[in-house]
Amino acid sequence: MAEWEPLQVGVMFWTGGVLGVDASPAEITAMVKSLGVSCGQLGVHGQADIGPDGSAAWKDALESSGIALNTVFAAFDGESYADIPTVEKTVGYIPANTRQEREHRTREISDFAHSLGVPGIAAHIGFVPEDHGDPGYIAVRGMMRRLCDYCSVHGQTFALETGQEPATVLREFISDVDRSNLKVNFDPANMILYGSGEPLAALDVVHPWLVSVHCKDGTWPKEEGAFGEETPLGEGDVGMADYVAKLKAVGYTGPLTIEREITGEAQRGDILRAIALLEQLRAA
């Protein structure tokens, strides 16, 4: 099982896709290692090979690089974050027309994570309806029970990514699903980018289920229905010093995983600066 220091700084990286690079697992892990980190989260894009050959290649690359994963993130074909209405229609498990195939893919991702010795998987499940009688709510609640039960066979947690609904709605959903391995991956910037609530207040609500976090920054939406803007860490509205202090206060000791959703040299520069900032804050 992977191990890391308390509040060890890591990064989120991808198997490929729009947020990753078109390269082999060995090349990708070498890029991550060159940042000076040794832990992180691996995002799996919809076309990634996570069968026996893909799993073996990733296992070898991770072991050779010495990078420990605490989470494997699921992403799915057909998802779009173009704007909030598009997110509602395409992301996660709420859209009914893709629900069955995405449940199957999530089981495959659980198997993939298990083959790598990773203790948990995570995903955006989509905008959870506030009405518990909504057909989408009922269907996804049942689906999450099945997926949590599947993950439990592998000894895994399933973490819900925050941001697309207020923290109180997420808390109620977790309670209603009623599975002990259903947890939270807390992303403070998403709360801001979606306009769904103050991050530190949201952390007060969901911290009992906290199993992993993102360190990401952004600004509030300028108009209703629009996204805010992601920024380099420390340049947005999260308040990273307060955020890290709050994580310490609620007893979180897992990795501080940097997520910067751009690509190329600009991403690398932003991540290196984010690592330096978080190293200062974790030591404070």
mmCIF file of N, CA and C in Angstrom, residues 182-270:
data_model
loop_
_atom_site.group_PDB
_atom_site.id
_atom_site.type_symbol
_atom_site.label_atom_id
_atom_site.label_comp_id
_atom_site.label_asym_id
_atom_site.label_seq_id
_atom_site.Cartn_x
_atom_site.Cartn_y
_atom_site.Cartn_z
ATOM 1 N N LEU A 182 -17.911 5.646 1.154
ATOM 2 C CA LEU A 182 -18.191 6.814 0.323
ATOM 3 C C LEU A 182 -17.604 8.045 1.005
ATOM 4 N N LYS A 183 -16.664 8.703 0.344
ATOM 5 C CA LYS A 183 -15.894 9.784 0.939
ATOM 6 C C LYS A 183 -15.925 11.030 0.064
ATOM 7 N N VAL A 184 -15.061 11.997 0.390
ATOM 8 C CA VAL A 184 -15.013 13.280 -0.322
ATOM 9 C C VAL A 184 -13.583 13.582 -0.735
ATOM 10 N N ASN A 185 -13.423 13.980 -1.998
ATOM 11 C CA ASN A 185 -12.203 14.628 -2.455
ATOM 12 C C ASN A 185 -12.518 16.120 -2.542
ATOM 13 N N PHE A 186 -11.935 16.910 -1.661
ATOM 14 C CA PHE A 186 -12.321 18.313 -1.547
ATOM 15 C C PHE A 186 -11.487 19.188 -2.465
ATOM 16 N N ASP A 187 -12.174 19.926 -3.330
ATOM 17 C CA ASP A 187 -11.527 20.876 -4.227
ATOM 18 C C ASP A 187 -12.073 22.266 -3.914
ATOM 19 N N PRO A 188 -11.269 23.118 -3.263
ATOM 20 C CA PRO A 188 -11.785 24.424 -2.844
ATOM 21 C C PRO A 188 -12.106 25.334 -4.020
ATOM 22 N N ALA A 189 -11.298 25.240 -5.083
ATOM 23 C CA ALA A 189 -11.527 26.114 -6.233
ATOM 24 C C ALA A 189 -12.841 25.791 -6.921
ATOM 25 N N ASN A 190 -13.216 24.518 -6.958
ATOM 26 C CA ASN A 190 -14.481 24.169 -7.604
ATOM 27 C C ASN A 190 -15.672 24.828 -6.924
ATOM 28 N N MET A 191 -15.614 24.940 -5.598
ATOM 29 C CA MET A 191 -16.710 25.617 -4.894
ATOM 30 C C MET A 191 -16.858 27.048 -5.406
ATOM 31 N N ILE A 192 -15.729 27.681 -5.678
ATOM 32 C CA ILE A 192 -15.722 29.060 -6.180
ATOM 33 C C ILE A 192 -16.092 29.103 -7.663
ATOM 34 N N LEU A 193 -15.472 28.243 -8.470
ATOM 35 C CA LEU A 193 -15.691 28.281 -9.910
ATOM 36 C C LEU A 193 -17.148 28.030 -10.280
ATOM 37 N N TYR A 194 -17.810 27.152 -9.526
ATOM 38 C CA TYR A 194 -19.224 26.867 -9.773
ATOM 39 C C TYR A 194 -20.152 27.804 -9.005
ATOM 40 N N GLY A 195 -19.575 28.626 -8.110
ATOM 41 C CA GLY A 195 -20.402 29.519 -7.308
ATOM 42 C C GLY A 195 -21.274 28.788 -6.312
ATOM 43 N N SER A 196 -20.793 27.650 -5.808
ATOM 44 C CA SER A 196 -21.642 26.808 -4.960
ATOM 45 C C SER A 196 -21.404 26.982 -3.467
ATOM 46 N N GLY A 197 -20.455 27.815 -3.068
ATOM 47 C CA GLY A 197 -20.300 28.064 -1.639
ATOM 48 C C GLY A 197 -18.878 28.422 -1.252
ATOM 49 N N GLU A 198 -18.736 29.115 -0.124
ATOM 50 C CA GLU A 198 -17.416 29.458 0.398
ATOM 51 C C GLU A 198 -16.652 28.183 0.760
ATOM 52 N N PRO A 199 -15.432 28.020 0.256
ATOM 53 C CA PRO A 199 -14.721 26.758 0.457
ATOM 54 C C PRO A 199 -14.508 26.371 1.916
ATOM 55 N N LEU A 200 -14.093 27.300 2.751
ATOM 56 C CA LEU A 200 -13.784 26.926 4.133
ATOM 57 C C LEU A 200 -15.051 26.564 4.898
ATOM 58 N N ALA A 201 -16.146 27.244 4.616
ATOM 59 C CA ALA A 201 -17.429 26.878 5.232
ATOM 60 C C ALA A 201 -17.868 25.502 4.740
ATOM 61 N N ALA A 202 -17.645 25.224 3.453
ATOM 62 C CA ALA A 202 -17.992 23.910 2.908
ATOM 63 C C ALA A 202 -17.155 22.812 3.553
ATOM 64 N N LEU A 203 -15.892 23.111 3.817
ATOM 65 C CA LEU A 203 -15.017 22.130 4.453
ATOM 66 C C LEU A 203 -15.501 21.789 5.858
ATOM 67 N N ASP A 204 -16.051 22.773 6.550
ATOM 68 C CA ASP A 204 -16.648 22.510 7.857
ATOM 69 C C ASP A 204 -17.761 21.471 7.766
ATOM 70 N N VAL A 205 -18.498 21.493 6.659
ATOM 71 C CA VAL A 205 -19.650 20.602 6.495
ATOM 72 C C VAL A 205 -19.210 19.181 6.148
ATOM 73 N N VAL A 206 -18.217 19.037 5.268
ATOM 74 C CA VAL A 206 -17.919 17.701 4.718
ATOM 75 C C VAL A 206 -16.651 17.060 5.265
ATOM 76 N N HIS A 207 -15.941 17.738 6.156
ATOM 77 C CA HIS A 207 -14.644 17.187 6.573
ATOM 78 C C HIS A 207 -14.723 15.814 7.241
ATOM 79 N N PRO A 208 -15.847 15.408 7.859
ATOM 80 C CA PRO A 208 -15.853 14.043 8.413
ATOM 81 C C PRO A 208 -15.659 12.948 7.367
ATOM 82 N N TRP A 209 -15.907 13.259 6.096
ATOM 83 C CA TRP A 209 -15.753 12.271 5.025
ATOM 84 C C TRP A 209 -14.503 12.524 4.173
ATOM 85 N N LEU A 210 -13.664 13.428 4.605
ATOM 86 C CA LEU A 210 -12.517 13.858 3.812
ATOM 87 C C LEU A 210 -11.481 12.744 3.707
ATOM 88 N N VAL A 211 -11.119 12.390 2.462
ATOM 89 C CA VAL A 211 -10.097 11.371 2.261
ATOM 90 C C VAL A 211 -8.970 11.874 1.365
ATOM 91 N N SER A 212 -9.225 12.916 0.580
ATOM 92 C CA SER A 212 -8.199 13.481 -0.285
ATOM 93 C C SER A 212 -8.606 14.898 -0.655
ATOM 94 N N VAL A 213 -7.632 15.683 -1.130
ATOM 95 C CA VAL A 213 -7.918 17.084 -1.457
ATOM 96 C C VAL A 213 -7.168 17.492 -2.717
ATOM 97 N N HIS A 214 -7.703 18.520 -3.352
ATOM 98 C CA HIS A 214 -6.981 19.226 -4.402
ATOM 99 C C HIS A 214 -6.551 20.590 -3.878
ATOM 100 N N CYS A 215 -5.440 21.040 -4.366
ATOM 101 C CA CYS A 215 -4.992 22.403 -4.136
ATOM 102 C C CYS A 215 -5.068 23.112 -5.483
ATOM 103 N N LYS A 216 -6.106 23.877 -5.648
ATOM 104 C CA LYS A 216 -6.406 24.573 -6.898
ATOM 105 C C LYS A 216 -6.997 25.917 -6.523
ATOM 106 N N ASP A 217 -6.896 26.904 -7.401
ATOM 107 C CA ASP A 217 -7.337 28.255 -7.073
ATOM 108 C C ASP A 217 -8.183 28.808 -8.217
ATOM 109 N N GLY A 218 -8.974 29.817 -7.903
ATOM 110 C CA GLY A 218 -9.806 30.426 -8.929
ATOM 111 C C GLY A 218 -10.582 31.605 -8.394
ATOM 112 N N THR A 219 -11.279 32.261 -9.295
ATOM 113 C CA THR A 219 -12.074 33.439 -8.938
ATOM 114 C C THR A 219 -13.555 33.153 -9.129
ATOM 115 N N TRP A 220 -14.377 33.917 -8.423
ATOM 116 C CA TRP A 220 -15.827 33.723 -8.459
ATOM 117 C C TRP A 220 -16.393 34.086 -9.832
ATOM 118 N N PRO A 221 -17.486 33.443 -10.238
ATOM 119 C CA PRO A 221 -18.137 33.805 -11.512
ATOM 120 C C PRO A 221 -18.560 35.272 -11.525
ATOM 121 N N LYS A 222 -18.460 35.862 -12.688
ATOM 122 C CA LYS A 222 -18.850 37.264 -12.829
ATOM 123 C C LYS A 222 -20.348 37.425 -13.093
ATOM 124 N N GLU A 223 -20.995 36.344 -13.540
ATOM 125 C CA GLU A 223 -22.433 36.402 -13.776
ATOM 126 C C GLU A 223 -23.045 35.035 -13.522
ATOM 127 N N GLU A 224 -24.325 35.001 -13.221
ATOM 128 C CA GLU A 224 -25.017 33.761 -12.899
ATOM 129 C C GLU A 224 -25.007 32.820 -14.100
ATOM 130 N N GLY A 225 -24.737 31.538 -13.828
ATOM 131 C CA GLY A 225 -24.713 30.550 -14.891
ATOM 132 C C GLY A 225 -23.374 30.398 -15.573
ATOM 133 N N ALA A 226 -22.428 31.260 -15.244
ATOM 134 C CA ALA A 226 -21.098 31.197 -15.844
ATOM 135 C C ALA A 226 -20.109 30.592 -14.847
ATOM 136 N N PHE A 227 -18.986 30.116 -15.362
ATOM 137 C CA PHE A 227 -17.905 29.651 -14.518
ATOM 138 C C PHE A 227 -17.070 30.829 -14.043
ATOM 139 N N GLY A 228 -16.440 30.642 -12.887
ATOM 140 C CA GLY A 228 -15.350 31.522 -12.526
ATOM 141 C C GLY A 228 -14.133 31.153 -13.349
ATOM 142 N N GLU A 229 -13.001 31.751 -13.029
ATOM 143 C CA GLU A 229 -11.777 31.513 -13.798
ATOM 144 C C GLU A 229 -10.727 30.861 -12.919
ATOM 145 N N GLU A 230 -10.184 29.731 -13.389
ATOM 146 C CA GLU A 230 -9.085 29.099 -12.669
ATOM 147 C C GLU A 230 -7.847 29.973 -12.757
ATOM 148 N N THR A 231 -7.069 30.025 -11.690
ATOM 149 C CA THR A 231 -5.857 30.828 -11.642
ATOM 150 C C THR A 231 -4.702 29.981 -11.106
ATOM 151 N N PRO A 232 -3.476 30.457 -11.271
ATOM 152 C CA PRO A 232 -2.367 29.804 -10.576
ATOM 153 C C PRO A 232 -2.607 29.818 -9.065
ATOM 154 N N LEU A 233 -2.058 28.839 -8.380
ATOM 155 C CA LEU A 233 -2.257 28.725 -6.946
ATOM 156 C C LEU A 233 -1.744 29.976 -6.228
ATOM 157 N N GLY A 234 -2.586 30.509 -5.348
ATOM 158 C CA GLY A 234 -2.227 31.705 -4.597
ATOM 159 C C GLY A 234 -2.666 32.997 -5.235
ATOM 160 N N GLU A 235 -3.226 32.919 -6.457
ATOM 161 C CA GLU A 235 -3.634 34.133 -7.163
ATOM 162 C C GLU A 235 -5.148 34.266 -7.288
ATOM 163 N N GLY A 236 -5.892 33.341 -6.711
ATOM 164 C CA GLY A 236 -7.345 33.383 -6.781
ATOM 165 C C GLY A 236 -7.977 33.745 -5.452
ATOM 166 N N ASP A 237 -9.225 33.328 -5.269
ATOM 167 C CA ASP A 237 -10.017 33.727 -4.113
ATOM 168 C C ASP A 237 -10.081 32.679 -3.010
ATOM 169 N N VAL A 238 -9.389 31.541 -3.179
ATOM 170 C CA VAL A 238 -9.451 30.503 -2.151
ATOM 171 C C VAL A 238 -8.818 30.978 -0.847
ATOM 172 N N GLY A 239 -7.627 31.594 -0.941
ATOM 173 C CA GLY A 239 -6.870 31.936 0.261
ATOM 174 C C GLY A 239 -6.115 30.703 0.731
ATOM 175 N N MET A 240 -5.000 30.384 0.074
ATOM 176 C CA MET A 240 -4.340 29.108 0.302
ATOM 177 C C MET A 240 -3.798 28.957 1.717
ATOM 178 N N ALA A 241 -3.329 30.034 2.310
ATOM 179 C CA ALA A 241 -2.825 29.926 3.682
ATOM 180 C C ALA A 241 -3.944 29.517 4.631
ATOM 181 N N ASP A 242 -5.099 30.138 4.474
ATOM 182 C CA ASP A 242 -6.247 29.780 5.316
ATOM 183 C C ASP A 242 -6.718 28.363 5.026
ATOM 184 N N TYR A 243 -6.671 27.968 3.754
ATOM 185 C CA TYR A 243 -7.118 26.634 3.361
ATOM 186 C C TYR A 243 -6.238 25.548 3.994
ATOM 187 N N VAL A 244 -4.924 25.701 3.883
ATOM 188 C CA VAL A 244 -4.033 24.698 4.459
ATOM 189 C C VAL A 244 -4.147 24.687 5.980
ATOM 190 N N ALA A 245 -4.290 25.867 6.573
ATOM 191 C CA ALA A 245 -4.483 25.928 8.027
ATOM 192 C C ALA A 245 -5.761 25.217 8.440
ATOM 193 N N LYS A 246 -6.818 25.364 7.641
ATOM 194 C CA LYS A 246 -8.095 24.707 7.939
ATOM 195 C C LYS A 246 -7.963 23.190 7.819
ATOM 196 N N LEU A 247 -7.249 22.721 6.799
ATOM 197 C CA LEU A 247 -7.037 21.282 6.658
ATOM 198 C C LEU A 247 -6.315 20.723 7.889
ATOM 199 N N LYS A 248 -5.322 21.446 8.358
ATOM 200 C CA LYS A 248 -4.634 21.018 9.576
ATOM 201 C C LYS A 248 -5.592 20.990 10.755
ATOM 202 N N ALA A 249 -6.437 22.016 10.857
ATOM 203 C CA ALA A 249 -7.350 22.135 11.999
ATOM 204 C C ALA A 249 -8.373 21.007 12.048
ATOM 205 N N VAL A 250 -8.820 20.525 10.888
ATOM 206 C CA VAL A 250 -9.818 19.443 10.879
ATOM 207 C C VAL A 250 -9.156 18.068 10.929
ATOM 208 N N GLY A 251 -7.823 18.026 11.003
ATOM 209 C CA GLY A 251 -7.113 16.771 11.183
ATOM 210 C C GLY A 251 -6.737 16.040 9.916
ATOM 211 N N TYR A 252 -6.795 16.738 8.786
ATOM 212 C CA TYR A 252 -6.417 16.093 7.533
ATOM 213 C C TYR A 252 -4.900 15.942 7.468
ATOM 214 N N THR A 253 -4.428 14.738 7.106
ATOM 215 C CA THR A 253 -2.991 14.480 7.036
ATOM 216 C C THR A 253 -2.569 13.873 5.699
ATOM 217 N N GLY A 254 -3.510 13.754 4.755
ATOM 218 C CA GLY A 254 -3.178 13.173 3.461
ATOM 219 C C GLY A 254 -2.404 14.131 2.579
ATOM 220 N N PRO A 255 -2.133 13.727 1.348
ATOM 221 C CA PRO A 255 -1.369 14.582 0.432
ATOM 222 C C PRO A 255 -2.108 15.853 0.042
ATOM 223 N N LEU A 256 -1.336 16.887 -0.247
ATOM 224 C CA LEU A 256 -1.841 18.125 -0.839
ATOM 225 C C LEU A 256 -1.586 18.019 -2.344
ATOM 226 N N THR A 257 -2.617 17.697 -3.087
ATOM 227 C CA THR A 257 -2.464 17.383 -4.506
ATOM 228 C C THR A 257 -2.793 18.596 -5.371
ATOM 229 N N ILE A 258 -1.796 19.087 -6.069
ATOM 230 C CA ILE A 258 -1.967 20.250 -6.946
ATOM 231 C C ILE A 258 -2.690 19.822 -8.215
ATOM 232 N N GLU A 259 -3.731 20.561 -8.560
ATOM 233 C CA GLU A 259 -4.410 20.366 -9.840
ATOM 234 C C GLU A 259 -4.388 21.693 -10.588
ATOM 235 N N ARG A 260 -3.796 21.674 -11.780
ATOM 236 C CA ARG A 260 -3.755 22.872 -12.633
ATOM 237 C C ARG A 260 -4.239 22.454 -14.010
ATOM 238 N N GLU A 261 -5.452 22.892 -14.359
ATOM 239 C CA GLU A 261 -6.129 22.364 -15.534
ATOM 240 C C GLU A 261 -5.820 23.151 -16.811
ATOM 241 N N ILE A 262 -4.521 23.267 -17.071
ATOM 242 C CA ILE A 262 -4.029 23.729 -18.363
ATOM 243 C C ILE A 262 -2.929 22.755 -18.756
ATOM 244 N N THR A 263 -2.329 22.940 -19.924
ATOM 245 C CA THR A 263 -1.272 22.033 -20.356
ATOM 246 C C THR A 263 -0.043 22.829 -20.815
ATOM 247 N N GLY A 264 1.051 22.126 -21.041
ATOM 248 C CA GLY A 264 2.242 22.744 -21.601
ATOM 249 C C GLY A 264 3.166 23.367 -20.565
ATOM 250 N N GLU A 265 4.060 24.206 -21.044
ATOM 251 C CA GLU A 265 5.069 24.814 -20.180
ATOM 252 C C GLU A 265 4.455 25.748 -19.140
ATOM 253 N N ALA A 266 3.347 26.394 -19.493
ATOM 254 C CA ALA A 266 2.681 27.264 -18.513
ATOM 255 C C ALA A 266 2.204 26.446 -17.317
ATOM 256 N N GLN A 267 1.682 25.257 -17.573
ATOM 257 C CA GLN A 267 1.260 24.387 -16.484
ATOM 258 C C GLN A 267 2.443 24.001 -15.611
ATOM 259 N N ARG A 268 3.546 23.610 -16.242
ATOM 260 C CA ARG A 268 4.724 23.199 -15.485
ATOM 261 C C ARG A 268 5.217 24.331 -14.583
ATOM 262 N N GLY A 269 5.285 25.543 -15.125
ATOM 263 C CA GLY A 269 5.733 26.679 -14.324
ATOM 264 C C GLY A 269 4.805 26.957 -13.156
ATOM 265 N N ASP A 270 3.498 26.892 -13.408
ATOM 266 C CA ASP A 270 2.535 27.127 -12.339
ATOM 267 C C ASP A 270 2.630 26.050 -11.263
#
